[in-house]
Amino acid sequence: MKNPGKSIIAACIALVVGGLALGQEADACTRFVYHGADGQVITGRSMDYKVDTDTHLWIFPRGMKRNGEAGPRSLEWTSRYGSVIAGAYDFSTTDGMNEAGLVANILWLAESEYPERDSGKPGLSIAAWAQYMLDSFASVDEAVKALSSEPFTLVTDSAPGEQRLATLHLSLSDASGDSAIIEYIKGRQVIHHSRDYQVMTNSPVFEEQLALDKYWQAIGGTVMLPGTNRAADRFARASFYVNALPRSEDPVEAIASAFSVIRNVSVPYGITTPDQPNIASTRWRTVADHKRRLYFFESALAPNVFWVDLKKIDFSAQTGKTRRLDLGRFQRTIHSGEASAQFKETAPFRFLGI
């Protein structure tokens, strides 16, 4: 090989181009983990989707009896931890934090291929995937160890109102700053587990996202960063900014920094791209402060950021109640400040079955 350096750069450029093409196939979301001063850990995510997912916030206590809603031989469990979650259509958990500080985020991944259900293992509907994690584990390491034995078969079905399957991947982060990305590639579970895995977007698969990240690190974010709404470009921007942020000891400044990054990688509301119909507007954003147990929510169509203080919630199995915060159609209802008292007692939803 005459010039290995040029060959590596050429391969990275090919990955970039390939990633951009794949990014046209998927609805867009971004997630990152910020490691701050004095043990601060903050996870931010955007929800970008071409249609409204009728999102509302829910409080779930400990001790809830759960069913994986995958037909016969569905996984069954009882929640060990209470959580605050953002749902979709009141039949799926897409995002949330539990009382131990574990955060789960669901994002689209067009390349996902799930295993055939022929192993005899209990089934888990993809609508309940994130909630199972929040119900069951206090840390990323604990979750990864449990998942290594593949205790269930993940089962998917068509996305609501669409002909395509719901193809998703899952990120986990915890109060220690640890992180994991779980994907299903060619029918096999793939887990990427490292504190260094701070950013996740959509296509390409995470292994290729890491290669893209190395390419942009070599260029340097102060020289040039890609500016489009494609997943690969959002990954590059989020990766640069989350590590370029000053490590302020002021938690208010740290939250402001996290919001500035997730807004930077958001897709402007109402934007349309005729030749890339699946690049979608950002509908809402969440920022989770693992250390202080604060869960912030921002809708693109409401003027205020509000938050839920998990320390103020009764999550006990004996007296804790399932509660719901109605965000209104398109999340236009205005909430402000700390909102835990505004949740209304509501019967828990049933996960979308297969």
CSV table of C-alpha atoms in Angstrom, one decimal:
chain,number,residue,atom,x,y,z
A,1,MET,CA,0.0,0.0,0.0
A,2,LYS,CA,1.7,3.2,-1.2
A,3,ASN,CA,-0.1,5.7,1.2
A,4,PRO,CA,-2.1,4.1,4.0
A,5,GLY,CA,-3.1,7.5,5.4
A,6,LYS,CA,-4.9,8.4,2.1
A,7,SER,CA,-6.5,5.0,2.0
A,8,ILE,CA,-7.9,5.4,5.5
A,9,ILE,CA,-9.2,8.9,4.7
A,10,ALA,CA,-10.8,7.6,1.5
A,11,ALA,CA,-12.5,4.8,3.5
A,12,CYS,CA,-13.8,7.3,6.0
A,13,ILE,CA,-15.2,9.5,3.2
A,14,ALA,CA,-16.9,6.5,1.7
A,15,LEU,CA,-18.5,5.8,5.0
A,16,VAL,CA,-19.6,9.5,5.3
A,17,VAL,CA,-21.2,9.3,1.8
A,18,GLY,CA,-22.8,5.9,2.7
A,19,GLY,CA,-24.0,7.3,6.0
A,20,LEU,CA,-25.6,10.3,4.3
A,21,ALA,CA,-27.4,8.1,1.9
A,22,LEU,CA,-28.6,5.8,4.6
A,23,GLY,CA,-29.7,8.8,6.7
A,24,GLN,CA,-32.3,9.6,4.0
A,25,GLU,CA,-34.1,6.3,4.9
A,26,ALA,CA,-34.8,7.0,8.5
A,27,ASP,CA,-36.8,9.4,10.7
A,28,ALA,CA,-34.4,11.5,12.6
A,29,CYS,CA,-33.5,11.7,16.3
A,30,THR,CA,-30.3,12.5,18.3
A,31,ARG,CA,-29.1,11.5,21.7
A,32,PHE,CA,-26.0,12.5,23.7
A,33,VAL,CA,-24.5,12.1,27.2
A,34,TYR,CA,-22.7,15.1,28.7
A,35,HIS,CA,-20.0,14.4,31.4
A,36,GLY,CA,-19.7,17.5,33.5
A,37,ALA,CA,-17.9,18.8,36.6
A,38,ASP,CA,-18.4,17.3,40.0
A,39,GLY,CA,-19.8,14.1,38.7
A,40,GLN,CA,-22.6,15.7,36.6
A,41,VAL,CA,-24.1,13.5,34.0
A,42,ILE,CA,-26.8,14.8,31.6
A,43,THR,CA,-28.5,13.0,28.7
A,44,GLY,CA,-30.2,15.0,26.0
A,45,ARG,CA,-32.3,13.7,23.1
A,46,SER,CA,-34.5,15.1,20.3
A,47,MET,CA,-37.7,13.4,19.0
A,48,ASP,CA,-37.9,14.0,15.3
A,49,TYR,CA,-40.7,12.3,13.5
A,50,LYS,CA,-42.8,13.1,10.4
A,51,VAL,CA,-46.2,12.7,12.3
A,52,ASP,CA,-47.2,13.6,15.8
A,53,THR,CA,-46.8,10.6,18.2
A,54,ASP,CA,-49.4,11.9,20.7
A,55,THR,CA,-46.7,12.2,23.4
A,56,HIS,CA,-47.7,12.7,27.0
A,57,LEU,CA,-45.6,12.2,30.2
A,58,TRP,CA,-46.3,9.4,32.7
A,59,ILE,CA,-45.3,8.5,36.2
A,60,PHE,CA,-45.0,4.7,37.0
A,61,PRO,CA,-44.4,3.4,40.5
A,62,ARG,CA,-42.6,0.3,41.6
A,63,GLY,CA,-44.4,-3.0,41.9
A,64,MET,CA,-46.3,-2.8,38.6
A,65,LYS,CA,-47.1,-6.2,37.0
A,66,ARG,CA,-46.0,-6.0,33.4
A,67,ASN,CA,-46.6,-8.1,30.3
A,68,GLY,CA,-44.4,-8.1,27.2
A,69,GLU,CA,-47.6,-8.1,25.0
A,70,ALA,CA,-46.0,-10.5,22.4
A,71,GLY,CA,-48.7,-13.1,22.4
A,72,PRO,CA,-48.2,-16.5,23.9
A,73,ARG,CA,-45.1,-16.9,26.0
A,74,SER,CA,-44.8,-13.1,26.6
A,75,LEU,CA,-42.2,-11.9,29.1
A,76,GLU,CA,-43.6,-11.0,32.5
A,77,TRP,CA,-42.0,-8.9,35.2
A,78,THR,CA,-42.7,-6.6,38.1
A,79,SER,CA,-41.2,-3.2,38.1
A,80,ARG,CA,-38.3,-2.7,40.6
A,81,TYR,CA,-37.9,1.0,40.0
A,82,GLY,CA,-40.3,3.9,39.5
A,83,SER,CA,-39.9,6.0,36.4
A,84,VAL,CA,-41.0,9.2,34.6
A,85,ILE,CA,-41.4,8.5,30.8
A,86,ALA,CA,-42.5,10.1,27.6
A,87,GLY,CA,-44.9,7.9,25.7
A,88,ALA,CA,-46.1,7.5,22.2
A,89,TYR,CA,-49.8,7.1,21.4
A,90,ASP,CA,-50.3,6.0,25.1
A,91,PHE,CA,-49.2,2.5,24.2
A,92,SER,CA,-45.4,2.7,24.1
A,93,THR,CA,-42.4,4.1,26.0
A,94,THR,CA,-40.0,6.1,23.9
A,95,ASP,CA,-37.9,7.9,26.5
A,96,GLY,CA,-37.5,8.3,30.3
A,97,MET,CA,-35.6,8.2,33.5
A,98,ASN,CA,-36.0,5.9,36.5
A,99,GLU,CA,-35.6,6.8,40.2
A,100,ALA,CA,-32.1,5.2,40.2
A,101,GLY,CA,-30.9,7.6,37.5
A,102,LEU,CA,-31.0,5.2,34.5
A,103,VAL,CA,-32.1,6.8,31.3
A,104,ALA,CA,-33.5,5.0,28.2
A,105,ASN,CA,-34.0,6.5,24.8
A,106,ILE,CA,-35.5,4.8,21.7
A,107,LEU,CA,-34.4,6.1,18.3
A,108,TRP,CA,-35.1,4.9,14.7
A,109,LEU,CA,-32.6,2.6,13.0
A,110,ALA,CA,-33.7,1.5,9.5
A,111,GLU,CA,-31.1,-1.3,9.4
A,112,SER,CA,-32.6,-3.1,12.3
A,113,GLU,CA,-33.5,-6.8,11.7
A,114,TYR,CA,-35.0,-8.7,14.6
A,115,PRO,CA,-34.6,-12.4,15.3
A,116,GLU,CA,-37.2,-15.0,14.3
A,117,ARG,CA,-39.2,-16.1,17.3
A,118,ASP,CA,-38.2,-19.7,17.3
A,119,SER,CA,-35.9,-19.9,20.4
A,120,GLY,CA,-38.5,-20.7,23.0
A,121,LYS,CA,-37.6,-17.5,24.9
A,122,PRO,CA,-40.4,-15.2,26.1
A,123,GLY,CA,-41.3,-12.4,23.8
A,124,LEU,CA,-41.1,-8.7,24.4
A,125,SER,CA,-43.0,-6.2,22.3
A,126,ILE,CA,-40.7,-3.4,21.0
A,127,ALA,CA,-43.3,-0.9,22.5
A,128,ALA,CA,-42.2,-2.1,26.0
A,129,TRP,CA,-38.5,-2.4,25.4
A,130,ALA,CA,-37.4,0.9,27.0
A,131,GLN,CA,-39.9,0.4,29.9
A,132,TYR,CA,-38.5,-3.0,30.7
A,133,MET,CA,-35.1,-1.4,31.1
A,134,LEU,CA,-36.3,1.4,33.3
A,135,ASP,CA,-38.4,-1.0,35.4
A,136,SER,CA,-35.6,-3.5,35.9
A,137,PHE,CA,-32.2,-1.9,36.2
A,138,ALA,CA,-30.4,0.8,38.2
A,139,SER,CA,-27.2,1.0,36.0
A,140,VAL,CA,-26.0,0.4,32.5
A,141,ASP,CA,-23.6,-2.3,33.6
A,142,GLU,CA,-26.4,-4.2,35.4
A,143,ALA,CA,-28.6,-4.0,32.3
A,144,VAL,CA,-25.8,-5.1,29.9
A,145,LYS,CA,-25.0,-8.1,32.1
A,146,ALA,CA,-28.6,-9.2,32.1
A,147,LEU,CA,-29.0,-8.7,28.3
A,148,SER,CA,-25.9,-10.7,27.5
A,149,SER,CA,-27.8,-13.9,28.1
A,150,GLU,CA,-30.6,-12.6,25.8
A,151,PRO,CA,-33.4,-13.4,28.2
A,152,PHE,CA,-36.2,-12.5,25.7
A,153,THR,CA,-36.9,-12.2,22.0
A,154,LEU,CA,-37.7,-8.7,20.9
A,155,VAL,CA,-40.7,-8.6,18.6
A,156,THR,CA,-41.7,-5.8,16.3
A,157,ASP,CA,-44.7,-5.0,14.0
A,158,SER,CA,-45.8,-2.2,11.7
A,159,ALA,CA,-45.4,1.3,12.9
A,160,PRO,CA,-48.8,3.0,13.5
A,161,GLY,CA,-50.5,4.0,10.3
A,162,GLU,CA,-47.5,2.8,8.2
A,163,GLN,CA,-46.6,-0.2,6.1
A,164,ARG,CA,-43.0,-0.4,7.4
A,165,LEU,CA,-41.9,-2.2,10.5
A,166,ALA,CA,-40.9,-0.3,13.6
A,167,THR,CA,-37.1,-0.6,13.4
A,168,LEU,CA,-35.5,0.9,16.5
A,169,HIS,CA,-32.4,0.9,18.6
A,170,LEU,CA,-32.0,1.7,22.3
A,171,SER,CA,-29.5,3.8,24.3
A,172,LEU,CA,-29.0,3.5,28.0
A,173,SER,CA,-27.1,5.9,30.3
A,174,ASP,CA,-26.7,6.2,34.0
A,175,ALA,CA,-25.7,8.4,36.9
A,176,SER,CA,-22.0,7.2,36.7
A,177,GLY,CA,-21.8,8.4,33.0
A,178,ASP,CA,-21.8,4.9,31.6
A,179,SER,CA,-23.5,4.3,28.3
A,180,ALA,CA,-24.7,1.4,26.1
A,181,ILE,CA,-26.2,1.2,22.6
A,182,ILE,CA,-28.3,-1.9,21.9
A,183,GLU,CA,-29.1,-2.8,18.2
A,184,TYR,CA,-30.4,-5.8,16.3
A,185,ILE,CA,-28.3,-6.3,13.2
A,186,LYS,CA,-29.1,-9.2,10.8
A,187,GLY,CA,-31.2,-10.8,13.5
A,188,ARG,CA,-28.5,-10.7,16.2
A,189,GLN,CA,-28.4,-8.5,19.3
A,190,VAL,CA,-25.3,-6.2,19.3
A,191,ILE,CA,-24.3,-4.3,22.4
A,192,HIS,CA,-21.8,-1.4,22.4
A,193,HIS,CA,-20.9,-0.7,26.0
A,194,SER,CA,-18.6,2.1,27.0
A,195,ARG,CA,-18.6,5.4,28.9
A,196,ASP,CA,-17.1,6.8,25.6
A,197,TYR,CA,-20.2,6.1,23.6
A,198,GLN,CA,-21.8,9.5,24.3
A,199,VAL,CA,-23.7,10.1,21.0
A,200,MET,CA,-26.2,8.1,19.0
A,201,THR,CA,-28.3,9.2,16.0
A,202,ASN,CA,-30.0,7.0,13.4
A,203,SER,CA,-28.4,5.4,10.3
A,204,PRO,CA,-25.8,4.0,9.8
A,205,VAL,CA,-25.4,1.3,12.4
A,206,PHE,CA,-23.5,2.4,15.5
A,207,GLU,CA,-20.2,0.7,14.5
A,208,GLU,CA,-20.1,2.8,11.4
A,209,GLN,CA,-21.1,5.9,13.3
A,210,LEU,CA,-17.9,5.5,15.4
A,211,ALA,CA,-15.9,5.4,12.2
A,212,LEU,CA,-17.6,8.6,11.0
A,213,ASP,CA,-16.8,10.2,14.4
A,214,LYS,CA,-13.1,9.4,14.0
A,215,TYR,CA,-13.1,11.1,10.5
A,216,TRP,CA,-14.6,14.3,11.9
A,217,GLN,CA,-12.3,14.3,14.9
A,218,ALA,CA,-9.3,14.2,12.5
A,219,ILE,CA,-10.7,17.3,10.8
A,220,GLY,CA,-11.5,19.2,14.0
A,221,GLY,CA,-14.8,20.8,14.8
A,222,THR,CA,-13.2,24.3,15.0
A,223,VAL,CA,-12.2,23.9,11.3
A,224,MET,CA,-15.4,22.6,9.8
A,225,LEU,CA,-18.6,20.7,10.9
A,226,PRO,CA,-21.2,19.3,8.6
A,227,GLY,CA,-24.4,21.3,8.8
A,228,THR,CA,-27.2,19.2,7.2
A,229,ASN,CA,-30.1,17.5,9.0
A,230,ARG,CA,-28.9,14.0,8.1
A,231,ALA,CA,-28.1,11.6,10.9
A,232,ALA,CA,-24.4,11.3,10.1
A,233,ASP,CA,-24.0,15.1,10.2
A,234,ARG,CA,-26.0,15.5,13.4
A,235,PHE,CA,-23.8,12.8,15.0
A,236,ALA,CA,-20.7,14.8,14.1
A,237,ARG,CA,-22.0,18.0,15.5
A,238,ALA,CA,-23.3,16.5,18.7
A,239,SER,CA,-20.1,14.6,19.3
A,240,PHE,CA,-18.0,17.8,18.9
A,241,TYR,CA,-20.1,20.1,20.9
A,242,VAL,CA,-20.8,17.8,23.8
A,243,ASN,CA,-17.1,17.4,24.4
A,244,ALA,CA,-16.3,21.1,23.7
A,245,LEU,CA,-18.7,22.4,26.3
A,246,PRO,CA,-17.1,24.0,29.4
A,247,ARG,CA,-17.4,21.9,32.5
A,248,SER,CA,-19.3,24.3,34.7
A,249,GLU,CA,-19.8,23.4,38.3
A,250,ASP,CA,-23.1,25.3,38.2
A,251,PRO,CA,-25.8,22.8,37.4
A,252,VAL,CA,-28.1,25.5,35.9
A,253,GLU,CA,-25.3,26.4,33.4
A,254,ALA,CA,-24.7,22.7,32.7
A,255,ILE,CA,-28.4,22.2,31.8
A,256,ALA,CA,-28.3,25.3,29.6
A,257,SER,CA,-25.3,23.8,27.8
A,258,ALA,CA,-27.0,20.5,27.2
A,259,PHE,CA,-30.1,22.2,25.8
A,260,SER,CA,-27.9,24.3,23.5
A,261,VAL,CA,-26.4,21.1,22.0
A,262,ILE,CA,-29.7,19.3,21.5
A,263,ARG,CA,-31.2,22.4,19.9
A,264,ASN,CA,-28.1,22.7,17.6
A,265,VAL,CA,-28.8,19.2,16.2
A,266,SER,CA,-32.6,19.6,16.0
A,267,VAL,CA,-34.4,19.8,12.7
A,268,PRO,CA,-36.3,23.2,12.3
A,269,TYR,CA,-40.1,22.8,12.8
A,270,GLY,CA,-42.1,22.5,9.6
A,271,ILE,CA,-39.1,22.0,7.3
A,272,THR,CA,-39.6,19.8,4.3
A,273,THR,CA,-37.1,18.3,2.1
A,274,PRO,CA,-38.8,17.0,-1.1
A,275,ASP,CA,-36.2,14.5,-2.2
A,276,GLN,CA,-35.7,13.3,1.4
A,277,PRO,CA,-39.2,12.8,2.8
A,278,ASN,CA,-38.2,11.0,5.9
A,279,ILE,CA,-36.0,13.8,7.3
A,280,ALA,CA,-38.5,15.0,10.0
A,281,SER,CA,-39.0,18.1,12.2
A,282,THR,CA,-38.0,18.0,15.8
A,283,ARG,CA,-41.2,17.7,17.8
A,284,TRP,CA,-39.8,17.7,21.3
A,285,ARG,CA,-36.6,17.5,23.4
A,286,THR,CA,-35.8,16.0,26.8
A,287,VAL,CA,-32.8,16.7,29.0
A,288,ALA,CA,-32.3,14.3,32.0
A,289,ASP,CA,-30.1,15.4,34.9
A,290,HIS,CA,-29.0,12.0,36.4
A,291,LYS,CA,-27.4,13.4,39.5
A,292,ARG,CA,-30.3,15.7,40.6
A,293,ARG,CA,-33.0,13.3,39.1
A,294,LEU,CA,-34.6,16.1,37.1
A,295,TYR,CA,-36.3,15.3,33.8
A,296,PHE,CA,-36.8,18.4,31.5
A,297,PHE,CA,-39.2,18.5,28.6
A,298,GLU,CA,-39.4,21.1,25.8
A,299,SER,CA,-42.0,21.0,23.0
A,300,ALA,CA,-41.4,22.7,19.7
A,301,LEU,CA,-44.9,24.2,19.9
A,302,ALA,CA,-44.9,25.4,23.5
A,303,PRO,CA,-42.9,28.4,24.8
A,304,ASN,CA,-41.7,27.0,28.1
A,305,VAL,CA,-39.3,24.3,29.3
A,306,PHE,CA,-40.7,22.5,32.3
A,307,TRP,CA,-39.3,19.7,34.4
A,308,VAL,CA,-40.2,16.9,36.8
A,309,ASP,CA,-38.3,16.3,40.0
A,310,LEU,CA,-38.2,12.6,40.6
A,311,LYS,CA,-37.3,13.1,44.2
A,312,LYS,CA,-40.7,14.7,44.8
A,313,ILE,CA,-42.6,11.6,43.5
A,314,ASP,CA,-44.0,8.8,45.6
A,315,PHE,CA,-42.8,5.7,43.7
A,316,SER,CA,-43.6,3.2,46.4
A,317,ALA,CA,-45.5,0.1,45.5
A,318,GLN,CA,-47.8,0.6,48.4
A,319,THR,CA,-48.9,4.2,47.9
A,320,GLY,CA,-47.5,5.3,44.6
A,321,LYS,CA,-50.0,5.9,41.8
A,322,THR,CA,-49.8,5.8,38.0
A,323,ARG,CA,-50.2,9.4,36.8
A,324,ARG,CA,-50.3,11.2,33.5
A,325,LEU,CA,-49.4,14.7,32.4
A,326,ASP,CA,-51.5,15.7,29.4
A,327,LEU,CA,-49.4,17.7,26.9
A,328,GLY,CA,-52.2,18.4,24.6
A,329,ARG,CA,-52.5,17.8,20.8
A,330,PHE,CA,-49.0,18.2,19.3
A,331,GLN,CA,-47.7,18.9,22.8
A,332,ARG,CA,-49.1,22.5,22.7
A,333,THR,CA,-50.3,22.6,26.3
A,334,ILE,CA,-48.2,25.1,28.3
A,335,HIS,CA,-46.6,23.9,31.5
A,336,SER,CA,-43.9,25.7,33.5
A,337,GLY,CA,-41.6,25.1,36.4
A,338,GLU,CA,-41.5,21.9,38.3
A,339,ALA,CA,-44.6,19.9,37.2
A,340,SER,CA,-44.8,16.7,39.3
A,341,ALA,CA,-47.9,18.0,41.1
A,342,GLN,CA,-49.7,18.6,37.8
A,343,PHE,CA,-49.9,14.9,36.9
A,344,LYS,CA,-53.3,13.3,37.2
A,345,GLU,CA,-54.0,9.8,38.5
A,346,THR,CA,-54.7,7.6,35.4
A,347,ALA,CA,-55.0,3.9,34.7
A,348,PRO,CA,-51.8,2.7,33.2
A,349,PHE,CA,-51.7,2.1,29.4
A,350,ARG,CA,-51.3,-1.3,27.9
A,351,PHE,CA,-48.3,-1.7,25.6
A,352,LEU,CA,-49.1,-2.2,21.9
A,353,GLY,CA,-49.3,-5.9,21.4
A,354,ILE,CA,-48.0,-8.0,18.6
